[in-house]
Structures are given as C-alpha cells and as structure tokens.
PDB file of C-alpha atoms in Angstrom:
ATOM      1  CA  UNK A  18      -6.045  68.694-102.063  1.00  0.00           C
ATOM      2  CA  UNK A  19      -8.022  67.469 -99.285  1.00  0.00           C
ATOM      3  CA  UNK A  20      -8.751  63.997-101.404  1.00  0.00           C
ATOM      4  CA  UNK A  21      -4.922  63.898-101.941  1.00  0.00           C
ATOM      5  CA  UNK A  22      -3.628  64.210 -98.639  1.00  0.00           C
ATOM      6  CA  UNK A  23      -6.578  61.174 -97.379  1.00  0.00           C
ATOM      7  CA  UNK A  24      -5.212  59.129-100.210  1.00  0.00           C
ATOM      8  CA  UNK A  25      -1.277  59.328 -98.900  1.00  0.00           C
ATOM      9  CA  UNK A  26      -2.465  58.658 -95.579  1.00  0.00           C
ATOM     10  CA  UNK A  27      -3.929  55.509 -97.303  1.00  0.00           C
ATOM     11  CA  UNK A  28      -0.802  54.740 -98.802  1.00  0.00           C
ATOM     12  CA  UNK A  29       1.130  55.360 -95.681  1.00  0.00           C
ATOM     13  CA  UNK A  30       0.125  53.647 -92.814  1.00  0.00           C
ATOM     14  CA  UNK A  31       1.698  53.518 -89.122  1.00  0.00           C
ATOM     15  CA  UNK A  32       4.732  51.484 -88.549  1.00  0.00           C
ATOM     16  CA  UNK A  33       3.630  48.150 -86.485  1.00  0.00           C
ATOM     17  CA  UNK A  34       4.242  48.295 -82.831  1.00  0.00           C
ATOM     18  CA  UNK A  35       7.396  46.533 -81.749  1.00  0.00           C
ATOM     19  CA  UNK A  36       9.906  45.735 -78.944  1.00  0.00           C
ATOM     20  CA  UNK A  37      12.340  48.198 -80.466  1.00  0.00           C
ATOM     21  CA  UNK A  38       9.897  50.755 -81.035  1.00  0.00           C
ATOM     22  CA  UNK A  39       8.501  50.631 -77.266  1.00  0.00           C
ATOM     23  CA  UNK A  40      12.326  50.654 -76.313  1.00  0.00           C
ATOM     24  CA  UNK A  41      12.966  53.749 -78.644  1.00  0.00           C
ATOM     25  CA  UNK A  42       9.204  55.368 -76.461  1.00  0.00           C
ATOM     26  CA  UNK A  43      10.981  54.917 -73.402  1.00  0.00           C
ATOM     27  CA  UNK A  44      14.048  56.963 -73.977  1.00  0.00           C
ATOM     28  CA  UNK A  45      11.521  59.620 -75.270  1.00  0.00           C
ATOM     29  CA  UNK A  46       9.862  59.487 -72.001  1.00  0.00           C
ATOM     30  CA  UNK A  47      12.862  59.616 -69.283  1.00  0.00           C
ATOM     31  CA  UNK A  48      10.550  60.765 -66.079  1.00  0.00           C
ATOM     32  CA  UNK A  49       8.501  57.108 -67.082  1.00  0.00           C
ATOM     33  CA  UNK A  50      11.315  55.826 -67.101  1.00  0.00           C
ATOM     34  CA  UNK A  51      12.688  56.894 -64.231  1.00  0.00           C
ATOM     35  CA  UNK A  52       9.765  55.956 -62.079  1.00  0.00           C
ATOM     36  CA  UNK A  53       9.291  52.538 -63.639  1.00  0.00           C
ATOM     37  CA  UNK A  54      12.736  52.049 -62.115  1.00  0.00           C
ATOM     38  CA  UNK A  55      12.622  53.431 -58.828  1.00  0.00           C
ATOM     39  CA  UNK A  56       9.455  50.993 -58.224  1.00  0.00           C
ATOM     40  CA  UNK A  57      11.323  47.912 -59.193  1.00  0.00           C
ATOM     41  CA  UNK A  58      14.044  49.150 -56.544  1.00  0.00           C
ATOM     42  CA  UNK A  59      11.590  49.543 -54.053  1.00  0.00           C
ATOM     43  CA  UNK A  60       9.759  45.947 -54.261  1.00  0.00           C
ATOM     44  CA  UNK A  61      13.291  44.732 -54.207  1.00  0.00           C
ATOM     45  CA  UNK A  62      14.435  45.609 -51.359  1.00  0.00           C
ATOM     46  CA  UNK A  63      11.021  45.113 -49.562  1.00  0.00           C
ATOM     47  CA  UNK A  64      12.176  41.448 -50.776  1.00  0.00           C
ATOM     48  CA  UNK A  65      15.364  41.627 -49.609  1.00  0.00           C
ATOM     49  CA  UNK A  66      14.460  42.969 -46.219  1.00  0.00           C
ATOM     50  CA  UNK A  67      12.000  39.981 -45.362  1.00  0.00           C
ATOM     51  CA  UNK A  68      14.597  37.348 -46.449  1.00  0.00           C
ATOM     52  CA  UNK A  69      17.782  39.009 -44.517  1.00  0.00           C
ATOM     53  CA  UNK A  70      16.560  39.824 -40.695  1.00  0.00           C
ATOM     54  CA  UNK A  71      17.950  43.331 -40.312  1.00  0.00           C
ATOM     55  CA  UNK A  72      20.619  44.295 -37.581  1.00  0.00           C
ATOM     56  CA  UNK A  73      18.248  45.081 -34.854  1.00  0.00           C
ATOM     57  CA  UNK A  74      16.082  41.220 -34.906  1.00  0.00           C
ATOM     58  CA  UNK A  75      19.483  39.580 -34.694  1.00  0.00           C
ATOM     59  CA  UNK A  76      20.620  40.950 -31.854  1.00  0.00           C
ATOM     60  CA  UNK A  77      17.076  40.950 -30.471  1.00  0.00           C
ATOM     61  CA  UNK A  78      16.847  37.704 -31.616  1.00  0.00           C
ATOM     62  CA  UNK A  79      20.198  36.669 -30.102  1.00  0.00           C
ATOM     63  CA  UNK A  80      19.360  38.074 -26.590  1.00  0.00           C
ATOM     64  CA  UNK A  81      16.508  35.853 -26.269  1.00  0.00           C
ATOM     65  CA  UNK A  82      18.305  32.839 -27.183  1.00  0.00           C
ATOM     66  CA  UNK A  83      20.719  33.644 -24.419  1.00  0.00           C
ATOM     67  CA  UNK A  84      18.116  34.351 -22.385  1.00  0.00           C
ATOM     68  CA  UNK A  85      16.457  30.869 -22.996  1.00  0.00           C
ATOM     69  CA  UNK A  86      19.997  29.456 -22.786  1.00  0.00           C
ATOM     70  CA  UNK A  87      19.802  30.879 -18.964  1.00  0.00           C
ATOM     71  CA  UNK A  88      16.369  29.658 -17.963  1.00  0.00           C
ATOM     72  CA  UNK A  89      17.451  26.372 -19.036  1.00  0.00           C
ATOM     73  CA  UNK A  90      20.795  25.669 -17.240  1.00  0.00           C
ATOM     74  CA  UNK A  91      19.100  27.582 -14.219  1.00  0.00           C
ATOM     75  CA  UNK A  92      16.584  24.412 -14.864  1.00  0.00           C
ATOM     76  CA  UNK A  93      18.831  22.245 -15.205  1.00  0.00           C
ATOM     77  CA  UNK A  94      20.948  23.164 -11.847  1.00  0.00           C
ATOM     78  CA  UNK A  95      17.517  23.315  -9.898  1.00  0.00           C
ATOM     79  CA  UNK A  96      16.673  19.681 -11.035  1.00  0.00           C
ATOM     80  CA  UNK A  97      19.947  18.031  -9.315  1.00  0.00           C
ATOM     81  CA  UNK A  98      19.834  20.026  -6.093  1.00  0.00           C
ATOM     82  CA  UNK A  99      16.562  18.695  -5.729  1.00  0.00           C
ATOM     83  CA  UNK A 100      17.163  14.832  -6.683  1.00  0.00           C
ATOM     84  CA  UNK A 101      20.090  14.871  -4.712  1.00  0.00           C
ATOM     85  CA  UNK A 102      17.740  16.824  -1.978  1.00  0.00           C
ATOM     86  CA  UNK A 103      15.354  14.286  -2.155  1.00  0.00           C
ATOM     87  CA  UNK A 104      17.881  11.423  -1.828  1.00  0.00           C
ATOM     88  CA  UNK A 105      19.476  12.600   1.026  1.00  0.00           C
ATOM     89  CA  UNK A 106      15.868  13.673   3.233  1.00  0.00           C
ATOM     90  CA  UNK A 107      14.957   9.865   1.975  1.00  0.00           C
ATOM     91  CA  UNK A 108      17.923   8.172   3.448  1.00  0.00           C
ATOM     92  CA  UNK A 109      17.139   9.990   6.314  1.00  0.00           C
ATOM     93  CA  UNK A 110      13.369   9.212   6.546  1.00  0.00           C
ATOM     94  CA  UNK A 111      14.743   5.516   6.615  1.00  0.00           C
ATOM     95  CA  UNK A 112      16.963   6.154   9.603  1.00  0.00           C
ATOM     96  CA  UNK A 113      14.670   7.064  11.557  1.00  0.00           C
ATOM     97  CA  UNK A 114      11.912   5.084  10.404  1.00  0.00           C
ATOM     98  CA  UNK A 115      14.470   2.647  11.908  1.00  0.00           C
ATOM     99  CA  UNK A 116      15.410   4.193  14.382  1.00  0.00           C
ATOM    100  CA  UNK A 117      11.539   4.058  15.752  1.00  0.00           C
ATOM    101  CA  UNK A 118      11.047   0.823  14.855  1.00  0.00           C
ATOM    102  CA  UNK A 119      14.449  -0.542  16.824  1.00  0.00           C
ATOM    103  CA  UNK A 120      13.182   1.815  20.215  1.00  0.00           C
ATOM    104  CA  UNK A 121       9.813  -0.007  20.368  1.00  0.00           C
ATOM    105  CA  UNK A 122      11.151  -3.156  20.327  1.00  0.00           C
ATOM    106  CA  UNK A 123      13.802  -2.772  22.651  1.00  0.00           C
ATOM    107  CA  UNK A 124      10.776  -1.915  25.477  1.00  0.00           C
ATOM    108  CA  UNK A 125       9.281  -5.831  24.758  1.00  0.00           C
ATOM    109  CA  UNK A 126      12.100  -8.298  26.029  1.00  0.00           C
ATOM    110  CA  UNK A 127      12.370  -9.371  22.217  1.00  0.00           C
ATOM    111  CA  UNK A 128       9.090  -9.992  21.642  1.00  0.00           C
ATOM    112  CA  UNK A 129       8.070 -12.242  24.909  1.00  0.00           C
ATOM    113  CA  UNK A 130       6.568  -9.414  27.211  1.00  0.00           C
ATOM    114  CA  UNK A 131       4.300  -7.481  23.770  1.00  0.00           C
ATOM    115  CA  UNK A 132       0.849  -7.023  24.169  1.00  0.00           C
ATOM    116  CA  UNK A 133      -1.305  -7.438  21.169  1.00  0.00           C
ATOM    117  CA  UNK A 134      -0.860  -3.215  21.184  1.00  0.00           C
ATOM    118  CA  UNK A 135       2.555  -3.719  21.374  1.00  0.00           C
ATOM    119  CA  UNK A 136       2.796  -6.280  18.021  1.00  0.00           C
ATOM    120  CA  UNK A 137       0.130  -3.855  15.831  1.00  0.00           C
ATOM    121  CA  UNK A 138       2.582  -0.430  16.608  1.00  0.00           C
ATOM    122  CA  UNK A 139       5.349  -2.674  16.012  1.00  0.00           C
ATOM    123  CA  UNK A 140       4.059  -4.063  12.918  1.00  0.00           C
ATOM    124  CA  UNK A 141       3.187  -1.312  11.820  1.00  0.00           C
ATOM    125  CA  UNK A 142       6.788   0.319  12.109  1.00  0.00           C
ATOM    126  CA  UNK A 143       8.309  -2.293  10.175  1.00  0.00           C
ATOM    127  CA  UNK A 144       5.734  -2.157   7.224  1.00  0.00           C
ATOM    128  CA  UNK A 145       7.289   1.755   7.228  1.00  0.00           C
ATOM    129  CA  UNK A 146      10.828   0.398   6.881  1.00  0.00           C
ATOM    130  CA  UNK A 147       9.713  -1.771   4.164  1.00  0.00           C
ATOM    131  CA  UNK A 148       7.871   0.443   1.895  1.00  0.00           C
ATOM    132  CA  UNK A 149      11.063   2.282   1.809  1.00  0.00           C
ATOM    133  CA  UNK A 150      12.747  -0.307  -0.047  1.00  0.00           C
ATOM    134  CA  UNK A 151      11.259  -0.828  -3.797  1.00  0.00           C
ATOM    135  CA  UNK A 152      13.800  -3.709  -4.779  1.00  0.00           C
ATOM    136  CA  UNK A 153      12.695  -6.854  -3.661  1.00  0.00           C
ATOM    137  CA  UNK A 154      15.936  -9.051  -4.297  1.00  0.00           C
ATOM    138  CA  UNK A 155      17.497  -9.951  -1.043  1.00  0.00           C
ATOM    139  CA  UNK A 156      18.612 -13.335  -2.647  1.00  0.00           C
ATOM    140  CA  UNK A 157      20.830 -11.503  -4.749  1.00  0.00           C
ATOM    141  CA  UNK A 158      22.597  -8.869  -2.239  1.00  0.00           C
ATOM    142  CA  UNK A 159      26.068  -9.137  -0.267  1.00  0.00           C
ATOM    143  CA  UNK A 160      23.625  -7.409   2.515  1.00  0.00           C
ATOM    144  CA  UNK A 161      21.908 -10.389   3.376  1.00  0.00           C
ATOM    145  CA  UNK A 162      25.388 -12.422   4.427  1.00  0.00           C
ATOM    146  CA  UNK A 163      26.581 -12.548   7.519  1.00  0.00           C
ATOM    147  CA  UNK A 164      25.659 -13.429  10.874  1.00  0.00           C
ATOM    148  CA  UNK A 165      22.335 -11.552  12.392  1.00  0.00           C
ATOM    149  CA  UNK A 166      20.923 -11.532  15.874  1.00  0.00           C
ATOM    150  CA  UNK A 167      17.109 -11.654  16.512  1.00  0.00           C
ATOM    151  CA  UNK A 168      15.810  -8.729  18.219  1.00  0.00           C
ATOM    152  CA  UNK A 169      12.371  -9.195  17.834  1.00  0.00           C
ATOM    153  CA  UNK A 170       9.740 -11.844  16.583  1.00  0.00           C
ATOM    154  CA  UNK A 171       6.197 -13.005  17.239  1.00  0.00           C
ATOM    155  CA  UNK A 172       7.105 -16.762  17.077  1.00  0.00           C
ATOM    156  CA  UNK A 173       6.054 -18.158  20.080  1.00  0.00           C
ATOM    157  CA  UNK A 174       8.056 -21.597  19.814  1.00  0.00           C
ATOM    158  CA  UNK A 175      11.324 -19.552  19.306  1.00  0.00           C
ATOM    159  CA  UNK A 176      10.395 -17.664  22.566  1.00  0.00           C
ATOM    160  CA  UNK A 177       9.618 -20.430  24.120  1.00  0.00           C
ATOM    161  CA  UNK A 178       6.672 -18.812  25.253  1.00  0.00           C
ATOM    162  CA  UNK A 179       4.897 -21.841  26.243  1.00  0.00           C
ATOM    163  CA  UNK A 180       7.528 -23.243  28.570  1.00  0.00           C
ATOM    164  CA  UNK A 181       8.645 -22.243  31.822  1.00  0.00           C
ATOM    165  CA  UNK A 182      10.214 -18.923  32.037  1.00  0.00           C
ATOM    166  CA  UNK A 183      13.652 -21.090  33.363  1.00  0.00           C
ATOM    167  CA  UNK A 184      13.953 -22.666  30.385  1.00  0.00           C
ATOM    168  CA  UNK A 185      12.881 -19.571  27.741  1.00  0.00           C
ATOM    169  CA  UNK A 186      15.965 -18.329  26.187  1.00  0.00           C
ATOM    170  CA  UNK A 187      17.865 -15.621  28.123  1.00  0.00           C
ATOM    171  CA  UNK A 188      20.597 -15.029  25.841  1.00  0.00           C
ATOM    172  CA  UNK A 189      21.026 -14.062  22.001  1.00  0.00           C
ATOM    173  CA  UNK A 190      19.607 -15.862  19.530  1.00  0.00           C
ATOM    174  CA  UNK A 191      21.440 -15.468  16.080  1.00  0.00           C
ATOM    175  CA  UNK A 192      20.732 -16.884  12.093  1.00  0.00           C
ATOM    176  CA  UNK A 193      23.789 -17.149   9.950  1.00  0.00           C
ATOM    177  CA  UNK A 194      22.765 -16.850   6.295  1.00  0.00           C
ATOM    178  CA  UNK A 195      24.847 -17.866   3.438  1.00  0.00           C
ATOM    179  CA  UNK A 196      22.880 -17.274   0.218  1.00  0.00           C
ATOM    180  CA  UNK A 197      25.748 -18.316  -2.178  1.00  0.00           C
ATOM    181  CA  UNK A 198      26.010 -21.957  -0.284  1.00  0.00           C
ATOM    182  CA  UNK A 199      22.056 -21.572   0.153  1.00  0.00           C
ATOM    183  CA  UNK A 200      22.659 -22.386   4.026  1.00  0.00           C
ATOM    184  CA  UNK A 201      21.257 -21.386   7.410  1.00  0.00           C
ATOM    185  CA  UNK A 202      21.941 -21.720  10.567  1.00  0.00           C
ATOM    186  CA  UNK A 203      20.539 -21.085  14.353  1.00  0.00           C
ATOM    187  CA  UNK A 204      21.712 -21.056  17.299  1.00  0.00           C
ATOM    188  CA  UNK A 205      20.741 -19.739  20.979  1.00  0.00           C
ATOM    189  CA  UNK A 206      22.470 -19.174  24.507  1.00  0.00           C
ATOM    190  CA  UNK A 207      21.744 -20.360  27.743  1.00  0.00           C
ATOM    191  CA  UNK A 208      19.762 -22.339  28.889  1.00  0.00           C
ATOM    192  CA  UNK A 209      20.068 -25.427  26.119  1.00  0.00           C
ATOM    193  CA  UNK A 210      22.482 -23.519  23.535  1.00  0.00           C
ATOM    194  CA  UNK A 211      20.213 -25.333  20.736  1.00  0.00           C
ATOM    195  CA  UNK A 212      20.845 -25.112  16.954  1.00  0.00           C
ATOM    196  CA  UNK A 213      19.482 -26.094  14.101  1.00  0.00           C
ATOM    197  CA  UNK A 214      20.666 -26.183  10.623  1.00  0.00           C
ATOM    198  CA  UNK A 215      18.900 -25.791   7.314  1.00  0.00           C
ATOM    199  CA  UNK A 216      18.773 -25.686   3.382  1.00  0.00           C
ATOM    200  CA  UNK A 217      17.245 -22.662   1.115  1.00  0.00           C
ATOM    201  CA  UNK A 218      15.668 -23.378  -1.888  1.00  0.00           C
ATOM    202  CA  UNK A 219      15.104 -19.735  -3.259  1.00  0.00           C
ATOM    203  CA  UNK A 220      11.570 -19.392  -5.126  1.00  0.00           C
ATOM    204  CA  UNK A 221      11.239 -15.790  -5.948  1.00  0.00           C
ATOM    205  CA  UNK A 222      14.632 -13.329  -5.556  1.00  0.00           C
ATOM    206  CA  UNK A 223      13.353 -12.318  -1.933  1.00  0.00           C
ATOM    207  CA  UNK A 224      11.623 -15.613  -0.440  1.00  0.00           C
ATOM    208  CA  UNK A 225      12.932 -19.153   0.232  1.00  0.00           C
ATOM    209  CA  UNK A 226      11.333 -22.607   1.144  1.00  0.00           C
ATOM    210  CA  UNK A 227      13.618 -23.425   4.022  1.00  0.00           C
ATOM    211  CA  UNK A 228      14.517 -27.164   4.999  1.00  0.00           C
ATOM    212  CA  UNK A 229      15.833 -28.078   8.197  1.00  0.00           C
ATOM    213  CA  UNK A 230      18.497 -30.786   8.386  1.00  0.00           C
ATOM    214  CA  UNK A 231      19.423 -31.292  11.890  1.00  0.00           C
ATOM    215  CA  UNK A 232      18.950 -29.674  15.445  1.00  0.00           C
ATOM    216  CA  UNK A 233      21.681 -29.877  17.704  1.00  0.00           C
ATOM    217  CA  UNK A 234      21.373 -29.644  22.048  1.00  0.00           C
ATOM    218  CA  UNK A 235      23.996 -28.195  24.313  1.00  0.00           C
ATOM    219  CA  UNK A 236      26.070 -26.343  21.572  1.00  0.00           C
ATOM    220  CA  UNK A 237      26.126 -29.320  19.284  1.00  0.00           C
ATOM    221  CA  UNK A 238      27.004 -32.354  21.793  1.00  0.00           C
ATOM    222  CA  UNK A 239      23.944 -33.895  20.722  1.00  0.00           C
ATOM    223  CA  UNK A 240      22.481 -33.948  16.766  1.00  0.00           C
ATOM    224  CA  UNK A 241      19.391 -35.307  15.512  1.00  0.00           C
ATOM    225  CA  UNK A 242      18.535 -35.429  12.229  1.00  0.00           C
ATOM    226  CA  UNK A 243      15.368 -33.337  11.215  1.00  0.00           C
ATOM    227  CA  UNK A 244      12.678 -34.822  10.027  1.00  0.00           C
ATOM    228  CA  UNK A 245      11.364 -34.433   6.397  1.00  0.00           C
ATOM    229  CA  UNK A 246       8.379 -32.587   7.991  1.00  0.00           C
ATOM    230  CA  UNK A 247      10.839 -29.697   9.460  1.00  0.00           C
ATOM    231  CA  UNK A 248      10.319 -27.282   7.016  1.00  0.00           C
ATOM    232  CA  UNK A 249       9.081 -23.600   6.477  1.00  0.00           C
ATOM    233  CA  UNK A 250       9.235 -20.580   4.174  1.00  0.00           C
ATOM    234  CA  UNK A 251      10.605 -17.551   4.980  1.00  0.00           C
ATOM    235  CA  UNK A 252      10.752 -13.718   2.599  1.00  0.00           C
ATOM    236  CA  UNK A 253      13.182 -11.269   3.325  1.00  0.00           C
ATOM    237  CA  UNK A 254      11.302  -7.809   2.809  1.00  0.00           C
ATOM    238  CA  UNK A 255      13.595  -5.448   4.008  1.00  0.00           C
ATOM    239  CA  UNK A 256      17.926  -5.471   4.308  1.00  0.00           C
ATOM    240  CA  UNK A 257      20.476  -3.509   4.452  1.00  0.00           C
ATOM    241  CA  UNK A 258      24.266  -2.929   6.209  1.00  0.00           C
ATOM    242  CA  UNK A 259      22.599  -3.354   9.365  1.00  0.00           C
ATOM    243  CA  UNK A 260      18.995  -4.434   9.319  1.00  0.00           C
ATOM    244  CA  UNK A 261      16.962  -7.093   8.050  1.00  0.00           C
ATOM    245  CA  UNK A 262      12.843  -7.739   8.494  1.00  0.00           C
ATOM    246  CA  UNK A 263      11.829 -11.191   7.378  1.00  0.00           C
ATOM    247  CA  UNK A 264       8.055 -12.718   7.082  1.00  0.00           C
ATOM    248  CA  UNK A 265       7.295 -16.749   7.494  1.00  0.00           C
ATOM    249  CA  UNK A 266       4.706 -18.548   6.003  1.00  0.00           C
ATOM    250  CA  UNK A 267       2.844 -18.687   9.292  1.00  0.00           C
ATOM    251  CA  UNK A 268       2.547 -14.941   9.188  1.00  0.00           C
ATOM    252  CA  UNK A 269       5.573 -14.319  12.091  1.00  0.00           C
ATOM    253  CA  UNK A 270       7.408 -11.052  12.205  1.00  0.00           C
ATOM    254  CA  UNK A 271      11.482 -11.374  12.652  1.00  0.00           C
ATOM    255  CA  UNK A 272      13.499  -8.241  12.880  1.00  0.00           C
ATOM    256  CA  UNK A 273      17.457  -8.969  12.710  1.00  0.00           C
ATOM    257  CA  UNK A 274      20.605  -6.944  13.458  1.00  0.00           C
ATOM    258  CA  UNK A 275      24.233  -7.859  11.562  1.00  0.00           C
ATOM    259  CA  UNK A 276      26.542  -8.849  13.954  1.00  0.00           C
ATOM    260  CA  UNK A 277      29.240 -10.332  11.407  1.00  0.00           C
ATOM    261  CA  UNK A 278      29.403  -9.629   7.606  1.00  0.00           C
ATOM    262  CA  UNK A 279      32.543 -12.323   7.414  1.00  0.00           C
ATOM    263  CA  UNK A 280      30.125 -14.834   8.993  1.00  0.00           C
ATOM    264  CA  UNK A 281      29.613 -17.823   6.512  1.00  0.00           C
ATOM    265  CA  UNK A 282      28.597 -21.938   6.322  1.00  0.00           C
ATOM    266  CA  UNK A 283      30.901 -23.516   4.099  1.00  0.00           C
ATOM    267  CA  UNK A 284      31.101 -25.923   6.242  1.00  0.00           C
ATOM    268  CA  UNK A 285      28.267 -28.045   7.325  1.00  0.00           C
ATOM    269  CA  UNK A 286      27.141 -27.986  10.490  1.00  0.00           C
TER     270      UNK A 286
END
C-alpha cells in the first residue's frame, strides 16, 4: 500500500508555479492581501505629499514672499530719499563753499591788497569749489556765455600792480566770452577804459590757447593791432549760472561773476 501510494505521488507531481496560480494564492490569503495594499497606499501618498506642498507651506510660504516683497520696496523707498538727500546737502555744500570763497575775496580790493596768506586761504577755497564739479567741459556749456566781471585774480599786470596806484584800475573789469564764435573780449573802467580782444582755439573741452588781436585805449578811440607774441592759455575749472574760476598758463587765479547771459561778440571788436 505504502509502495503504491509513493508510486502515484511519482506519477503525480505538483502543478508548476504560475502568474495565475500566485493570483488564485492571493485571494486565498485576503489579510496578505489586504496589507500588501494598504503599504502601496501609504508610499503613495508619502510621494504625493513631497511633490504637492501641503496647505500650511503655502501660506507659510506665501507670507514670506510678502514679507520679502516689503523689505524690498521699504529698500527701494529708502534708496531715493537718500540720493535725493544727498543731492540736495551737495548743492548746498557748493553754496556755501561759494559763499566762503566770494567773502574772502571781497576783504582783498580784488586781489591788489592780498598777502601771500591771503592768496593760499583763497586758493585754497576755490580748489573746494572745484572739486565739486566732476565734468570738466566748460567749452561745451550755455554757462560759460555771457558777460563776467573779475572779482579776484593774482595777475599782477591786470592789477596794475606795478604802476602807480592813480593809474591801477578803480573800476570793473569784465571778459565777455562767446564760445560758439570762439571770441573774447576785455575791457576795464577808469582810468584808461582799455580793451583788448582775442581768439580761442579750444584744446581740451575745458582749456583754450587764447590769441589776442587788438588792444584798444580810451574805450576804443585808439586800436593797435596785437602782436603775434600776445598770446596765452587759459582752463576754465569751475562754472555755473553765476560763477566761474579759470587757471592761465602762468599759474594765475581768476574768479568771475555773470553779469549778462545775453552778452555776446558777433561782432568784432
């Protein structure tokens, strides 16, 4: 019995495992099953939930873009008050840097009574009023037209500081400067109303080799022509509405104030 029952099992072997058999296991075994598919569920929304920010992060992560929005425009504002603070405190550092500059000189008689004390402060002042002006393009300004009186230099022969105080110039001494005709003109008051007129060849945007054409005695009664020798270089450093600061070639100081902006020399002198 025991021979026959080995020899059918022989005979008989198991089925071969296949996808339909492990499918028919499963249904035997519904707690499996069951578990099998609750863990899928799980890992798929642990999936889901890192992809798609929950509720809470967006409107966390909302607030702090407002937030940052805030900070930003607060930035923003705090960055124009300032630049427009800064341009306002800066046009008013030039006023008075100006303003300085103008009292000193009006203690020195134009220039003919300054010590050497006197020339260094003044110097000095007007190397301030400079520095405050970066652009260095006078040629090219309206600013620099017009007709300017001399309130201060250190050139001796325009003081006349080597001739008799009778005969030193009492009165105003003006330039008239006409950069689009490239002209210049001088003139002075009492005692010999002398003038003298000149050509500008510009060389940089600032600075011009100046060439004198013809002097004139007595308001103009008498002319004589320059001669080829007459000639000089002169670099505005500093102008605006109402101020000018030039530098000549031999190192003199001239500090101007306009007197007419309608002021021009289109016709010769």
């Amino acid at each position: 019995m025991m021979m026959m029952m080995m020899m059918q099992s022989r005979a008989n072997p198991p089925p071969p495992f296949t996808r339909a058999s492990a499918v028919h296991r499963r249904r035997l075994h519904p707690i499996s099953n069951t578990r099998n598919i609750i863990t899928r569920r799980k890992a798929f929304r642990k999936k889901k939930s890192a992809v798609i920010p929950r509720g809470g992060f967006l409107e966390d992560a909302m607030e702090f873009a407002k937030q940052k929005s805030s900070e930003v425009e607060e930035t923003i504002k705090s960055a124009v008050t300032t630049s427009s603070s800064s341009s306002s405190n800066k046009r008013l550092n030039v006023e008075e840097l100006k303003e300085a500059l103008l009292s000193k000189i009006a203690t020195v008689e134009r220039g003919a009574s300054a010590s050497e004390e006197d020339k260094e402060e003044i110097d000095l002042l007007a190397q301030k009023v400079e520095n405050t002006q970066k652009r260095k393009n006078a040629l090219e300004t309206e600013e620099i037209n017009g007709k300017w009186e001399l309130m201060y230099t250190t050139s001796a022969s325009i003081l006349g500081l080597t001739k008799p105080k009778i005969f030193q110039p009492s009165g105003p001494i003006y330039q008239t400067i006409d950069a689009r005709n490239l002209r210049a003109f001088n003139s002075e008051s009492a005692p010999f109303f002398n003038q003298v007129s000149a050509e500008l060849t510009p060389t940089t945007k600032s600075s011009v080799d100046v060439q004198f054409k013809k002097f004139g005695l007595f308001g103009g009664l008498i002319k004589i022509n320059a001669p080829e020798s007459a000639k000089g270089k002169l670099d505005t450093t500093f102008v605006d509405e109402d101020l000018r600061i030039s530098r000549g070639d031999k190192g003199n100081l001239f500090v101007l104030l306009m007197r007419d902006r309608s002021a021009n020399l289109d016709a010769e002198y």
